PDB file of C-alpha atoms in Angstrom:
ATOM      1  CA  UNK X   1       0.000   0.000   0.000  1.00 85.00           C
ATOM      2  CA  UNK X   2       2.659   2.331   0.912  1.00 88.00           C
ATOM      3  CA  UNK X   3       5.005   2.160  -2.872  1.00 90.00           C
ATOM      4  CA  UNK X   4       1.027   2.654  -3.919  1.00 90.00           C
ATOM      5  CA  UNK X   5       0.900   5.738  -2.614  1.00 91.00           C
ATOM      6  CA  UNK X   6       4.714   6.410  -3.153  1.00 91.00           C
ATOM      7  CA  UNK X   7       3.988   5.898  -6.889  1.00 92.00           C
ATOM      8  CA  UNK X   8       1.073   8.322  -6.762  1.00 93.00           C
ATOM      9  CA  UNK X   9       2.393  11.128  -5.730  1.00 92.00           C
ATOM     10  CA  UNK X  10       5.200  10.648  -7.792  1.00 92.00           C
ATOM     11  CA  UNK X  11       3.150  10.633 -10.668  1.00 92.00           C
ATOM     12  CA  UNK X  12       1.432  13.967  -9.185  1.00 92.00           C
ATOM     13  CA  UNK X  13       4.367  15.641  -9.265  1.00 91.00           C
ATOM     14  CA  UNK X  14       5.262  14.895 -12.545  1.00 93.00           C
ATOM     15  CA  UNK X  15       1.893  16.232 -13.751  1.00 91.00           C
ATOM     16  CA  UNK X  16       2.303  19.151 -11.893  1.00 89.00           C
ATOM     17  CA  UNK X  17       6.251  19.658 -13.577  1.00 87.00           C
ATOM     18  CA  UNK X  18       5.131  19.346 -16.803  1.00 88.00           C
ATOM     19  CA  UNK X  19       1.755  21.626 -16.149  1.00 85.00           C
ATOM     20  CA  UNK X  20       3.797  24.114 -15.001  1.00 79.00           C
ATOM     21  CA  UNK X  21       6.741  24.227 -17.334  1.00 77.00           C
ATOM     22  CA  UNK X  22       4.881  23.309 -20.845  1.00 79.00           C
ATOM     23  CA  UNK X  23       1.215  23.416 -20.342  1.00 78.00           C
ATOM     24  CA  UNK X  24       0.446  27.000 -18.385  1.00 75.00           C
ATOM     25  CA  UNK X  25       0.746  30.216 -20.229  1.00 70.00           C
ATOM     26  CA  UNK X  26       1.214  33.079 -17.924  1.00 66.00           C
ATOM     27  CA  UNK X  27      -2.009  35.712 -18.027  1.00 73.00           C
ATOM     28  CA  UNK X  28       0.219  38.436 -18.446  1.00 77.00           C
ATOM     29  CA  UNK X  29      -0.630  42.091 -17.389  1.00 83.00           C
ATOM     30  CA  UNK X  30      -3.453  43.867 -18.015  1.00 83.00           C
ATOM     31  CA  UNK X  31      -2.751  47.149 -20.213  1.00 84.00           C
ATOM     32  CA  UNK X  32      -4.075  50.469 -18.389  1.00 87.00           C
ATOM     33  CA  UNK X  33      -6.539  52.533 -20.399  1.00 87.00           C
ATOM     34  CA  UNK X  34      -4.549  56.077 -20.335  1.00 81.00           C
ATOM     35  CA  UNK X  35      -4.958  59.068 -21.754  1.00 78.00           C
ATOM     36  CA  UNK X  36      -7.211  59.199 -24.899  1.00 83.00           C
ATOM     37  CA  UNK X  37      -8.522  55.490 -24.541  1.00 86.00           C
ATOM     38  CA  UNK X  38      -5.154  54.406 -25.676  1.00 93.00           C
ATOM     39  CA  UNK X  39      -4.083  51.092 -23.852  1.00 95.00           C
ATOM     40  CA  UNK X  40      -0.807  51.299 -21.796  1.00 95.00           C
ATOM     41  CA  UNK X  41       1.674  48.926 -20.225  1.00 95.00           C
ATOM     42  CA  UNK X  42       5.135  50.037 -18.692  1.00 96.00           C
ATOM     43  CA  UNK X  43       7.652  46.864 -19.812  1.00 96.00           C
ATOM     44  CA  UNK X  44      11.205  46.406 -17.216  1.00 96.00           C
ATOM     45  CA  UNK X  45      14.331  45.258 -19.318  1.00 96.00           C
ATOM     46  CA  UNK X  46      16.099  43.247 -17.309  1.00 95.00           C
ATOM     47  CA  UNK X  47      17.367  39.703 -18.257  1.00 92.00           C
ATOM     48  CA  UNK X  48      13.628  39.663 -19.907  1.00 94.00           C
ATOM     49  CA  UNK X  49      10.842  41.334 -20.015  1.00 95.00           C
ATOM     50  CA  UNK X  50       9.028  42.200 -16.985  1.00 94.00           C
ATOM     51  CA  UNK X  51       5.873  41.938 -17.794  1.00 94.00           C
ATOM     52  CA  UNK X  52       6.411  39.093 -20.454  1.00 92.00           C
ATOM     53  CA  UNK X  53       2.825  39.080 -21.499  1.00 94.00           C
ATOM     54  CA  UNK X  54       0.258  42.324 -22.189  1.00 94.00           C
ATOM     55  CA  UNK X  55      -3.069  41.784 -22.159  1.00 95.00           C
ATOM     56  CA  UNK X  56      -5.128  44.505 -24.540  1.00 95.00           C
ATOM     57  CA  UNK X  57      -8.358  45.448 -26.474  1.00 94.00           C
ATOM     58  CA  UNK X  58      -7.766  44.769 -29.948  1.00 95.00           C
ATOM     59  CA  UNK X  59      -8.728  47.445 -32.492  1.00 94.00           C
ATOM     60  CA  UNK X  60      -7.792  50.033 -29.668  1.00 93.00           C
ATOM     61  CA  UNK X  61      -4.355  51.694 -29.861  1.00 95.00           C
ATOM     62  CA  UNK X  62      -0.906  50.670 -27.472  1.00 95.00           C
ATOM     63  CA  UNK X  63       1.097  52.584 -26.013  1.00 95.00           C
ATOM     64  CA  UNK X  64       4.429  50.133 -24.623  1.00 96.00           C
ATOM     65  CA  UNK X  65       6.801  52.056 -22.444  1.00 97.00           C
ATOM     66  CA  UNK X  66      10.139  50.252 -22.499  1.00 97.00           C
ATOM     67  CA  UNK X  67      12.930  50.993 -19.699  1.00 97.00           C
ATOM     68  CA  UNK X  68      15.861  48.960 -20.024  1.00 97.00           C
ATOM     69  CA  UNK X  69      18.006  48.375 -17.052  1.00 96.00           C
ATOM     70  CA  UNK X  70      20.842  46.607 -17.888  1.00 95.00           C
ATOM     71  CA  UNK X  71      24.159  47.232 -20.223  1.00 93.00           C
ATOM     72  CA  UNK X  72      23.788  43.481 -21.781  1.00 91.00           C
ATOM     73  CA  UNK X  73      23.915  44.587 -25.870  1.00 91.00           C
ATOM     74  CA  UNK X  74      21.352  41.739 -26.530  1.00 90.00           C
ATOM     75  CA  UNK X  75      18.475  43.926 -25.200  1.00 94.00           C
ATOM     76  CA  UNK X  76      19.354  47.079 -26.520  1.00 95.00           C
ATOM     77  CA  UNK X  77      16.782  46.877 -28.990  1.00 96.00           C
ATOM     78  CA  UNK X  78      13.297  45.863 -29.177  1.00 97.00           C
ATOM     79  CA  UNK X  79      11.669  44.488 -32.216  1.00 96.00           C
ATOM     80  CA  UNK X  80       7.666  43.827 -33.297  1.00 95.00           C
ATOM     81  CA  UNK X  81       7.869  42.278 -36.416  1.00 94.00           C
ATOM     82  CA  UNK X  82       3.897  41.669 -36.892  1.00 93.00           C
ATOM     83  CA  UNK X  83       3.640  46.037 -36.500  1.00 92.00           C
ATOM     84  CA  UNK X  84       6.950  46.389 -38.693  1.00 93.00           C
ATOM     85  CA  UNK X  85       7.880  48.429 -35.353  1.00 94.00           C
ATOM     86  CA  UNK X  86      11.722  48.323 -33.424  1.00 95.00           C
ATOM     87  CA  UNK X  87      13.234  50.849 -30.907  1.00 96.00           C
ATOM     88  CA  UNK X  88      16.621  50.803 -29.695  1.00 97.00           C
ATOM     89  CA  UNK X  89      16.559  51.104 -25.739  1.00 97.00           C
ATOM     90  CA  UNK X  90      18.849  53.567 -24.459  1.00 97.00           C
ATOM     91  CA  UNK X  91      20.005  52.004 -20.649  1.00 96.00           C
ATOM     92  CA  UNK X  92      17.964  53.761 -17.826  1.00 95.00           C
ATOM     93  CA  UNK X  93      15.513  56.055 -20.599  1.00 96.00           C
ATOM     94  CA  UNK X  94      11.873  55.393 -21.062  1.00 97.00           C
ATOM     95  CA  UNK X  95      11.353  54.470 -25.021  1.00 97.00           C
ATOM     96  CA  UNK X  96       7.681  54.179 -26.141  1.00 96.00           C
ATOM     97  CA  UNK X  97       6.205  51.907 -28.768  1.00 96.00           C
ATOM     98  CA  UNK X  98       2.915  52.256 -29.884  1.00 95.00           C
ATOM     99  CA  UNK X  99       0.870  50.417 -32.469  1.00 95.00           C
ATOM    100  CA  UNK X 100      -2.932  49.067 -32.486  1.00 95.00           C
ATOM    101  CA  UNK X 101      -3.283  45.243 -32.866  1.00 95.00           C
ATOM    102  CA  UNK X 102      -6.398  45.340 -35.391  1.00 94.00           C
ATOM    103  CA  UNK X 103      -7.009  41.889 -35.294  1.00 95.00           C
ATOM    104  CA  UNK X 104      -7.182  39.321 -31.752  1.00 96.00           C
ATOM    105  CA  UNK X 105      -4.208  37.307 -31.961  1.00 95.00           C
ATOM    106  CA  UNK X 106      -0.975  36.592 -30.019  1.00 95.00           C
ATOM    107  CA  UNK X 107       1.908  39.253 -31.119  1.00 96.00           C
ATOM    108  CA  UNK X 108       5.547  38.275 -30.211  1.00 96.00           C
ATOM    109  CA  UNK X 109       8.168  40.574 -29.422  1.00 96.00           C
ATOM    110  CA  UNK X 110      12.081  40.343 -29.075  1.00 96.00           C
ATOM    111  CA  UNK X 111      15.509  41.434 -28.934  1.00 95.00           C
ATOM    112  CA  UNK X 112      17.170  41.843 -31.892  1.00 91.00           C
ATOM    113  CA  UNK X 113      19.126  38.509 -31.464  1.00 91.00           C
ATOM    114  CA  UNK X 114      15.720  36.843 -30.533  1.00 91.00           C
ATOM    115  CA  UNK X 115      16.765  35.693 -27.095  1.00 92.00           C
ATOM    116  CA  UNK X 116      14.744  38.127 -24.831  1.00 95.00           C
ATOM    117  CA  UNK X 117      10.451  37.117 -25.587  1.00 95.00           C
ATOM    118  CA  UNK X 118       7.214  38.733 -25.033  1.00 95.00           C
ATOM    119  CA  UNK X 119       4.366  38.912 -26.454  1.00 95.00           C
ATOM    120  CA  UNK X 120       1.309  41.225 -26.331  1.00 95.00           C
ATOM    121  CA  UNK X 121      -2.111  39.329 -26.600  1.00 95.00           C
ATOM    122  CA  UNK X 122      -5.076  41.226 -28.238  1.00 94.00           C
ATOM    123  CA  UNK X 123      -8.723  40.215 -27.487  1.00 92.00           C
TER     124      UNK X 123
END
């Protein structure tokens, strides 16, 4: 009885491993509705992107505010290729990307080496 409920809970935990590292997809942040109904989300460069994942309206415009804090070249630039959009992040300034998402859909964003990964998700 007792390797019974050995193997269970090893078998839980397993579940709950792969769950958590393949199978969940964070629910990101929720943009703020500033200033002229345009949605905005303030993004931390730091090793990643802090937020990872914006939540917004689609059809309605985004406005991203970027401030990179780190000297690591990789993240010195930001890149949306679905919005034809980049920025190169200064270290320490505030650099703002906007664009409006027309469609709902998932839309990626990276470094310009492609290591660094967000994505903003339009509903």
């Amino acid at each position: 009885m007792t390797v019974l409920i050995v193997d269970l809970a090893g078998l839980g935990f397993i579940a709950l491993i792969i769950w958590y590292f393949w199978l969940s997809k964070p629910q990101g942040s929720l943009a703020v509705i500033g200033a002229g109904g345009v949605q905005e989300a303030f993004i931390v460069v730091k090793g990643g992107y802090s937020p990872d994942t914006i939540r917004v309206e689609a059809g309605q415009p985004v406005k991203l505010v970027f401030n990179r804090q780190e000297a690591d070249p990789c993240s010195g630039k930001v890149v949306f290729d679905a919005f034809g959009v980049s920025a190169d992040l200064p270290e320490g300034e505030n650099v703002s990307i906007e664009f409006t998402p027309s469609e709902p859909g998932e839309y990626e964003f990276a470094c310009q080496m492609g290591m660094l990964r967000g994505r903003v998700v339009a509903s």
